[in-house]
Amino acid sequence: MGIKDIVSEFLRFKSGLIGVFLLLIIVGMAIAAPVISDEEAGYRWYDIEWWTEKNIPKGVPPEWIGIIEGREYASTTEFTYTIPSRDGFRFTFNISYDMTADVPPSDIILYINVSKAEGAADEEYIVIMSIYRPDGTKIDRVLDLTTAAPLAKITISTDDRARSTIVTFMKKYDPENFEDITSRGLLEVIDIVKILFSEAQEDVLLEKAPPLKGEYKFEITLFRRSTNVTFNEAKLVVLGSAYGIFGTDSFGRDIFVGIIWGARIALVLGLVVAIVSVLIGVVYGTVSAYVGGWTDEVLQRIQEFAISIPLLPLLLILAYTFKPTIWNLILLLIVFSWPGPVKTIRSMALQIREQLYITAAKAVGASTSRIVLRYILPQILPYTFALVAFAVPGAILTEAGVSFLLGAQGTLEITWGRILSDAERKSAVLTGMWWWVLPPGLMIAISGLAFVLIGTALDRVLNPRLLR
Amino acid sequence: MAVVRYLAFRIVNALIILFLVLLITAVMMNEYVEDQIRTDIRERAYQEIYRNPQYAQWTEEQKQRAVQERIKFYERQYGLDQPYYVRVLYRTVDAMMFNFGNAMVLKSAGGSPVVSDIILEALPRTILLFTTGTIITIVIGILLGIKAATKVGSLLDRTISTFAMFTYSLPMWWVGMIFIFYFSYTLGIFPSGGMVSIPPPEEPMAYALDVLYHLALPLIVFVFVNFGGWSYATRSIVLNVLTEDFVNTARAKGVPERKILYGHVLRTASPPIVTSTTLAILGSIGGAIITEAVFNWPGIGRLFYQAILNGDMPVVIGLTYISTFLYVFAILALDFAYALLDPRIKVGVGGGR
């Protein structure tokens, strides 16, 4: 059966076509990764600082979830205020934010950009922010700090003063829970941005109060001690409560970016491991069968030994001994995967060996290597396509498992297993961040499924006994 | 006689495989293990000399010399004065005799640092989860597979085939995470991990029920992920047999379909099914490292993970040995069964001809 026949036969199988289609989607993702996403993102996945700079909300669900739930999620909004230069030491201005979402924003970040006269680099200035809520209440001095930074970045959720001010403000509406939370030492855990955007009522400290919609006014006051400091610009970023196609993890990384870059590693690893190890296995099995005798015996014992090695334990041990790169991992997987197809191939080659044309080739004095390479291997090779297809999911699964267990000790590439490992370590399951756990696992399953569908169809094409 | 020779050959073969796997592990672990032993020896020698009131009058120099002597003595006792290859061989042989020594960090629930104790404590828990799961999976899988084979192309058949393909590449541990998310945290039906509640119930009956309650979710996950593959494999085997000539002959003779299936087909189809069943049940004892880690199930798999995390190499060697041992033993057991049942098995060198 030639390659052409195989292809035309293969196209008759619907399941095989679905497999090809799924595979094309994943290949498309892998190829397009640097185009669809910021190219730097692929290399900076583990650079948390870099992601923080990008002002992506942390740990929020995908944007489309709002449509399904029928609720409006806040989207990220930026307000820039250019501070007019003038004399005087006190600058006050307001920024209004109209909160219409059912799920309030996840964080607020305030940037103050200043320039300083020469020699005044250490001179400090004061930043104060108060918030007027739509219900007419005012939370006074949510921020009150002194800084010398040329670009001050203040994040409400991590600011201690903001935490105590907002909690103290809400305390009078919810005194009982306040006592309880304080006595259990859980004040640090409260999502203060959420309660800032909530109705001031009972249970607000348990984050159970409904959102308070309307116009929030952020009153920002800046003080300087001398004209050495010039205030240029204030930027208020209200981070949304949903993001992108797959949401973000609790480090503020776009999970979609991780998924498409992970597709590259999964495909390369799966295909390289499957193709190389099946090829080794095929040559090994053929030689073993054709040469026979003691050689066959020794080769079979070696294969039995290799297949008896417990794979995952040894991979873990090796990974702890040598820091694994993705190529080390590929090499190790090949070392452990080649024995798989040997027995099947050997029995096929044993049958072919008895064919008349092999005897004829021997009779005219063809060398062993010529018979194996030119007469036996080409007969077996078509069947190896199915073997390769079936070997890919195993390699991807094993890699995912190793990356999952090793976590930060593992490879430095973005892999789906590593994303799941981060999710497990950050208790994504416990905190309900399904968008962090579902996509990587589904991608592993879908890429595996694609190859299994292709493999099964190939198997039916090449193995007529199964055709019915 | 030929059978005996064949079996003897297989046993020697199995022992060689075991030895080689252990040797590789020992070579890789050697440095860790010896570092640990040297630290232990140093500590013990210092304690013996400095804590002993008998030597209290000695000068510092005398004590130091005595300590060095003790260290030398122990190093000789542990064979550390031997050349490298002797030490590695020694360790391999030791492990083959199930003598794994003491763990470095981990301890059994009873506080014993002996590796065999730690492993023996975890082993039944893994068997409870994975062997039970494997048996349930096989029973469901084989029954469904036979059903599907007799009704090729039916809705049941197509559903099983599709399901099998989908679960083939599904990571069991990921399904575990999803199930924990849905059944434990969202619905609150099952506990999210562990083997017993904390604190465990005191009454034996309540304790057993509590373990069953914790067992349920990982067991469901195991069966869910694995039974499709079993059904599909059984279906293929049975279908293959159904096309054999003797089945047609039996049909032509008018043998009832039920009798053909159970009397003729299944008897022929059973050897490969028995093989996979044996391998699966024995393989299940090795557990699944990641699934146990996800479910926090205190069996062999999680123990291995902890041993790796803590760099507790004696435990790692012990567990590697046990899992390889089980695999090799399973193959051997199958060889025995076939050699006794099938007189055609050829013996010895060149047996494959």
PDB file of N, CA and C in Angstrom, chain A residues 117-179:
ATOM      1  N   ALA A 117      13.468  68.792  40.313  1.00  0.00           N
ATOM      2  CA  ALA A 117      14.596  69.645  39.943  1.00  0.00           C
ATOM      3  C   ALA A 117      15.889  68.914  40.277  1.00  0.00           C
ATOM      4  N   GLU A 118      16.966  69.306  39.606  1.00  0.00           N
ATOM      5  CA  GLU A 118      18.239  68.631  39.825  1.00  0.00           C
ATOM      6  C   GLU A 118      18.671  68.746  41.284  1.00  0.00           C
ATOM      7  N   GLY A 119      19.175  67.689  41.843  1.00  0.00           N
ATOM      8  CA  GLY A 119      19.639  67.710  43.217  1.00  0.00           C
ATOM      9  C   GLY A 119      18.535  67.532  44.244  1.00  0.00           C
ATOM     10  N   ALA A 120      17.295  67.328  43.764  1.00  0.00           N
ATOM     11  CA  ALA A 120      16.182  67.173  44.710  1.00  0.00           C
ATOM     12  C   ALA A 120      15.578  65.786  44.626  1.00  0.00           C
ATOM     13  N   ALA A 121      16.413  64.829  44.207  1.00  0.00           N
ATOM     14  CA  ALA A 121      15.886  63.487  43.965  1.00  0.00           C
ATOM     15  C   ALA A 121      15.239  62.859  45.193  1.00  0.00           C
ATOM     16  N   ASP A 122      15.763  63.251  46.385  1.00  0.00           N
ATOM     17  CA  ASP A 122      15.238  62.634  47.601  1.00  0.00           C
ATOM     18  C   ASP A 122      14.019  63.350  48.150  1.00  0.00           C
ATOM     19  N   GLU A 123      13.644  64.462  47.547  1.00  0.00           N
ATOM     20  CA  GLU A 123      12.569  65.262  48.154  1.00  0.00           C
ATOM     21  C   GLU A 123      11.232  64.525  48.076  1.00  0.00           C
ATOM     22  N   GLU A 124      10.554  64.520  49.212  1.00  0.00           N
ATOM     23  CA  GLU A 124       9.328  63.729  49.306  1.00  0.00           C
ATOM     24  C   GLU A 124       8.089  64.560  48.990  1.00  0.00           C
ATOM     25  N   TYR A 125       7.030  63.899  48.660  1.00  0.00           N
ATOM     26  CA  TYR A 125       5.725  64.542  48.501  1.00  0.00           C
ATOM     27  C   TYR A 125       4.664  63.634  49.102  1.00  0.00           C
ATOM     28  N   ILE A 126       3.462  64.207  49.290  1.00  0.00           N
ATOM     29  CA  ILE A 126       2.416  63.464  49.997  1.00  0.00           C
ATOM     30  C   ILE A 126       1.247  63.183  49.053  1.00  0.00           C
ATOM     31  N   VAL A 127       0.740  61.963  49.126  1.00  0.00           N
ATOM     32  CA  VAL A 127      -0.419  61.578  48.309  1.00  0.00           C
ATOM     33  C   VAL A 127      -1.573  61.212  49.247  1.00  0.00           C
ATOM     34  N   ILE A 128      -2.737  61.865  49.041  1.00  0.00           N
ATOM     35  CA  ILE A 128      -3.909  61.550  49.856  1.00  0.00           C
ATOM     36  C   ILE A 128      -5.071  61.269  48.912  1.00  0.00           C
ATOM     37  N   MET A 129      -5.806  60.217  49.220  1.00  0.00           N
ATOM     38  CA  MET A 129      -6.988  59.966  48.398  1.00  0.00           C
ATOM     39  C   MET A 129      -8.185  59.653  49.292  1.00  0.00           C
ATOM     40  N   SER A 130      -9.299  60.335  49.038  1.00  0.00           N
ATOM     41  CA  SER A 130     -10.552  60.021  49.722  1.00  0.00           C
ATOM     42  C   SER A 130     -11.555  59.586  48.669  1.00  0.00           C
ATOM     43  N   ILE A 131     -12.524  58.796  49.091  1.00  0.00           N
ATOM     44  CA  ILE A 131     -13.493  58.285  48.122  1.00  0.00           C
ATOM     45  C   ILE A 131     -14.915  58.673  48.531  1.00  0.00           C
ATOM     46  N   TYR A 132     -15.657  59.303  47.609  1.00  0.00           N
ATOM     47  CA  TYR A 132     -17.076  59.606  47.809  1.00  0.00           C
ATOM     48  C   TYR A 132     -17.876  58.532  47.123  1.00  0.00           C
ATOM     49  N   ARG A 133     -18.705  57.851  47.911  1.00  0.00           N
ATOM     50  CA  ARG A 133     -19.468  56.741  47.344  1.00  0.00           C
ATOM     51  C   ARG A 133     -20.833  57.205  46.848  1.00  0.00           C
ATOM     52  N   PRO A 134     -21.478  56.449  45.973  1.00  0.00           N
ATOM     53  CA  PRO A 134     -22.784  56.868  45.431  1.00  0.00           C
ATOM     54  C   PRO A 134     -23.847  57.022  46.514  1.00  0.00           C
ATOM     55  N   ASP A 135     -23.719  56.345  47.653  1.00  0.00           N
ATOM     56  CA  ASP A 135     -24.742  56.459  48.699  1.00  0.00           C
ATOM     57  C   ASP A 135     -24.520  57.680  49.567  1.00  0.00           C
ATOM     58  N   GLY A 136     -23.598  58.572  49.175  1.00  0.00           N
ATOM     59  CA  GLY A 136     -23.393  59.824  49.891  1.00  0.00           C
ATOM     60  C   GLY A 136     -22.369  59.725  51.006  1.00  0.00           C
ATOM     61  N   THR A 137     -21.881  58.527  51.286  1.00  0.00           N
ATOM     62  CA  THR A 137     -20.873  58.409  52.339  1.00  0.00           C
ATOM     63  C   THR A 137     -19.499  58.757  51.771  1.00  0.00           C
ATOM     64  N   LYS A 138     -18.601  59.073  52.670  1.00  0.00           N
ATOM     65  CA  LYS A 138     -17.249  59.393  52.246  1.00  0.00           C
ATOM     66  C   LYS A 138     -16.267  58.572  53.077  1.00  0.00           C
ATOM     67  N   ILE A 139     -15.371  57.896  52.416  1.00  0.00           N
ATOM     68  CA  ILE A 139     -14.316  57.203  53.146  1.00  0.00           C
ATOM     69  C   ILE A 139     -13.110  58.123  53.104  1.00  0.00           C
ATOM     70  N   ASP A 140     -12.778  58.668  54.238  1.00  0.00           N
ATOM     71  CA  ASP A 140     -11.771  59.702  54.295  1.00  0.00           C
ATOM     72  C   ASP A 140     -10.366  59.102  54.318  1.00  0.00           C
ATOM     73  N   ARG A 141      -9.502  59.687  53.556  1.00  0.00           N
ATOM     74  CA  ARG A 141      -8.095  59.297  53.536  1.00  0.00           C
ATOM     75  C   ARG A 141      -7.867  57.801  53.441  1.00  0.00           C
ATOM     76  N   VAL A 142      -8.393  57.240  52.369  1.00  0.00           N
ATOM     77  CA  VAL A 142      -8.129  55.832  52.101  1.00  0.00           C
ATOM     78  C   VAL A 142      -6.630  55.652  51.887  1.00  0.00           C
ATOM     79  N   LEU A 143      -6.044  56.621  51.214  1.00  0.00           N
ATOM     80  CA  LEU A 143      -4.592  56.626  51.071  1.00  0.00           C
ATOM     81  C   LEU A 143      -4.048  57.881  51.733  1.00  0.00           C
ATOM     82  N   ASP A 144      -2.941  57.742  52.391  1.00  0.00           N
ATOM     83  CA  ASP A 144      -2.265  58.898  52.978  1.00  0.00           C
ATOM     84  C   ASP A 144      -0.818  58.488  53.154  1.00  0.00           C
ATOM     85  N   LEU A 145       0.006  58.873  52.214  1.00  0.00           N
ATOM     86  CA  LEU A 145       1.376  58.375  52.300  1.00  0.00           C
ATOM     87  C   LEU A 145       2.364  59.397  51.776  1.00  0.00           C
ATOM     88  N   THR A 146       3.589  59.217  52.185  1.00  0.00           N
ATOM     89  CA  THR A 146       4.671  60.102  51.777  1.00  0.00           C
ATOM     90  C   THR A 146       5.652  59.282  50.955  1.00  0.00           C
ATOM     91  N   THR A 147       6.046  59.840  49.817  1.00  0.00           N
ATOM     92  CA  THR A 147       6.957  59.073  48.970  1.00  0.00           C
ATOM     93  C   THR A 147       7.899  60.020  48.248  1.00  0.00           C
ATOM     94  N   ALA A 148       8.997  59.472  47.732  1.00  0.00           N
ATOM     95  CA  ALA A 148       9.938  60.274  46.967  1.00  0.00           C
ATOM     96  C   ALA A 148      10.066  59.735  45.551  1.00  0.00           C
ATOM     97  N   ALA A 149       9.246  58.723  45.235  1.00  0.00           N
ATOM     98  CA  ALA A 149       9.407  58.057  43.943  1.00  0.00           C
ATOM     99  C   ALA A 149       9.016  58.965  42.789  1.00  0.00           C
ATOM    100  N   PRO A 150       9.792  58.949  41.703  1.00  0.00           N
ATOM    101  CA  PRO A 150       9.421  59.753  40.520  1.00  0.00           C
ATOM    102  C   PRO A 150       8.127  59.237  39.886  1.00  0.00           C
ATOM    103  N   LEU A 151       7.901  57.918  39.987  1.00  0.00           N
ATOM    104  CA  LEU A 151       6.620  57.375  39.537  1.00  0.00           C
ATOM    105  C   LEU A 151       6.089  56.500  40.663  1.00  0.00           C
ATOM    106  N   ALA A 152       5.144  57.086  41.423  1.00  0.00           N
ATOM    107  CA  ALA A 152       4.609  56.327  42.553  1.00  0.00           C
ATOM    108  C   ALA A 152       3.497  55.415  42.050  1.00  0.00           C
ATOM    109  N   LYS A 153       3.532  54.149  42.490  1.00  0.00           N
ATOM    110  CA  LYS A 153       2.471  53.229  42.113  1.00  0.00           C
ATOM    111  C   LYS A 153       1.847  52.693  43.398  1.00  0.00           C
ATOM    112  N   ILE A 154       0.568  52.997  43.594  1.00  0.00           N
ATOM    113  CA  ILE A 154      -0.082  52.579  44.829  1.00  0.00           C
ATOM    114  C   ILE A 154      -1.234  51.640  44.481  1.00  0.00           C
ATOM    115  N   THR A 155      -1.142  50.420  44.984  1.00  0.00           N
ATOM    116  CA  THR A 155      -2.185  49.426  44.725  1.00  0.00           C
ATOM    117  C   THR A 155      -3.062  49.311  45.973  1.00  0.00           C
ATOM    118  N   ILE A 156      -4.367  49.560  45.795  1.00  0.00           N
ATOM    119  CA  ILE A 156      -5.263  49.605  46.953  1.00  0.00           C
ATOM    120  C   ILE A 156      -5.281  48.261  47.700  1.00  0.00           C
ATOM    121  N   SER A 157      -5.351  47.154  46.951  1.00  0.00           N
ATOM    122  CA  SER A 157      -5.554  45.863  47.612  1.00  0.00           C
ATOM    123  C   SER A 157      -4.374  45.492  48.504  1.00  0.00           C
ATOM    124  N   THR A 158      -3.179  46.015  48.222  1.00  0.00           N
ATOM    125  CA  THR A 158      -2.030  45.631  49.033  1.00  0.00           C
ATOM    126  C   THR A 158      -1.579  46.754  49.959  1.00  0.00           C
ATOM    127  N   ASP A 159      -2.318  47.843  49.982  1.00  0.00           N
ATOM    128  CA  ASP A 159      -1.914  48.977  50.818  1.00  0.00           C
ATOM    129  C   ASP A 159      -2.515  48.824  52.226  1.00  0.00           C
ATOM    130  N   ASP A 160      -1.661  48.839  53.230  1.00  0.00           N
ATOM    131  CA  ASP A 160      -2.117  48.597  54.610  1.00  0.00           C
ATOM    132  C   ASP A 160      -3.073  49.668  55.095  1.00  0.00           C
ATOM    133  N   ARG A 161      -2.741  50.921  54.778  1.00  0.00           N
ATOM    134  CA  ARG A 161      -3.589  52.017  55.241  1.00  0.00           C
ATOM    135  C   ARG A 161      -4.998  51.898  54.614  1.00  0.00           C
ATOM    136  N   ALA A 162      -5.020  51.595  53.300  1.00  0.00           N
ATOM    137  CA  ALA A 162      -6.307  51.450  52.628  1.00  0.00           C
ATOM    138  C   ALA A 162      -7.120  50.342  53.281  1.00  0.00           C
ATOM    139  N   ARG A 163      -6.445  49.256  53.614  1.00  0.00           N
ATOM    140  CA  ARG A 163      -7.140  48.134  54.240  1.00  0.00           C
ATOM    141  C   ARG A 163      -7.791  48.551  55.549  1.00  0.00           C
ATOM    142  N   SER A 164      -6.985  49.168  56.414  1.00  0.00           N
ATOM    143  CA  SER A 164      -7.554  49.494  57.729  1.00  0.00           C
ATOM    144  C   SER A 164      -8.629  50.575  57.608  1.00  0.00           C
ATOM    145  N   THR A 165      -8.444  51.542  56.698  1.00  0.00           N
ATOM    146  CA  THR A 165      -9.450  52.602  56.554  1.00  0.00           C
ATOM    147  C   THR A 165     -10.787  52.039  56.076  1.00  0.00           C
ATOM    148  N   ILE A 166     -10.725  51.198  55.047  1.00  0.00           N
ATOM    149  CA  ILE A 166     -11.979  50.683  54.490  1.00  0.00           C
ATOM    150  C   ILE A 166     -12.672  49.754  55.485  1.00  0.00           C
ATOM    151  N   VAL A 167     -11.873  48.901  56.154  1.00  0.00           N
ATOM    152  CA  VAL A 167     -12.481  47.998  57.129  1.00  0.00           C
ATOM    153  C   VAL A 167     -13.088  48.799  58.285  1.00  0.00           C
ATOM    154  N   THR A 168     -12.371  49.804  58.737  1.00  0.00           N
ATOM    155  CA  THR A 168     -12.893  50.624  59.833  1.00  0.00           C
ATOM    156  C   THR A 168     -14.187  51.342  59.418  1.00  0.00           C
ATOM    157  N   PHE A 169     -14.204  51.784  58.173  1.00  0.00           N
ATOM    158  CA  PHE A 169     -15.408  52.449  57.666  1.00  0.00           C
ATOM    159  C   PHE A 169     -16.604  51.506  57.692  1.00  0.00           C
ATOM    160  N   MET A 170     -16.397  50.269  57.271  1.00  0.00           N
ATOM    161  CA  MET A 170     -17.492  49.309  57.180  1.00  0.00           C
ATOM    162  C   MET A 170     -17.868  48.713  58.540  1.00  0.00           C
ATOM    163  N   LYS A 171     -16.950  48.827  59.493  1.00  0.00           N
ATOM    164  CA  LYS A 171     -17.131  48.218  60.808  1.00  0.00           C
ATOM    165  C   LYS A 171     -18.446  48.640  61.458  1.00  0.00           C
ATOM    166  N   LYS A 172     -18.794  49.944  61.335  1.00  0.00           N
ATOM    167  CA  LYS A 172     -19.986  50.431  62.034  1.00  0.00           C
ATOM    168  C   LYS A 172     -21.274  49.866  61.431  1.00  0.00           C
ATOM    169  N   TYR A 173     -21.198  49.362  60.174  1.00  0.00           N
ATOM    170  CA  TYR A 173     -22.391  48.764  59.569  1.00  0.00           C
ATOM    171  C   TYR A 173     -22.492  47.279  59.877  1.00  0.00           C
ATOM    172  N   ASP A 174     -21.401  46.718  60.320  1.00  0.00           N
ATOM    173  CA  ASP A 174     -21.373  45.266  60.494  1.00  0.00           C
ATOM    174  C   ASP A 174     -20.538  44.907  61.729  1.00  0.00           C
ATOM    175  N   PRO A 175     -20.927  45.403  62.898  1.00  0.00           N
ATOM    176  CA  PRO A 175     -20.058  45.270  64.085  1.00  0.00           C
ATOM    177  C   PRO A 175     -19.822  43.817  64.516  1.00  0.00           C
ATOM    178  N   GLU A 176     -20.875  42.972  64.411  1.00  0.00           N
ATOM    179  CA  GLU A 176     -20.724  41.597  64.918  1.00  0.00           C
ATOM    180  C   GLU A 176     -19.675  40.815  64.129  1.00  0.00           C
ATOM    181  N   ASN A 177     -19.799  40.897  62.809  1.00  0.00           N
ATOM    182  CA  ASN A 177     -18.823  40.179  61.987  1.00  0.00           C
ATOM    183  C   ASN A 177     -17.423  40.732  62.186  1.00  0.00           C
ATOM    184  N   PHE A 178     -17.342  42.038  62.441  1.00  0.00           N
ATOM    185  CA  PHE A 178     -16.031  42.629  62.665  1.00  0.00           C
ATOM    186  C   PHE A 178     -15.336  41.967  63.852  1.00  0.00           C
ATOM    187  N   GLU A 179     -16.119  41.840  64.956  1.00  0.00           N
ATOM    188  CA  GLU A 179     -15.571  41.183  66.158  1.00  0.00           C
ATOM    189  C   GLU A 179     -15.080  39.775  65.817  1.00  0.00           C
TER     190      GLU A 179
END
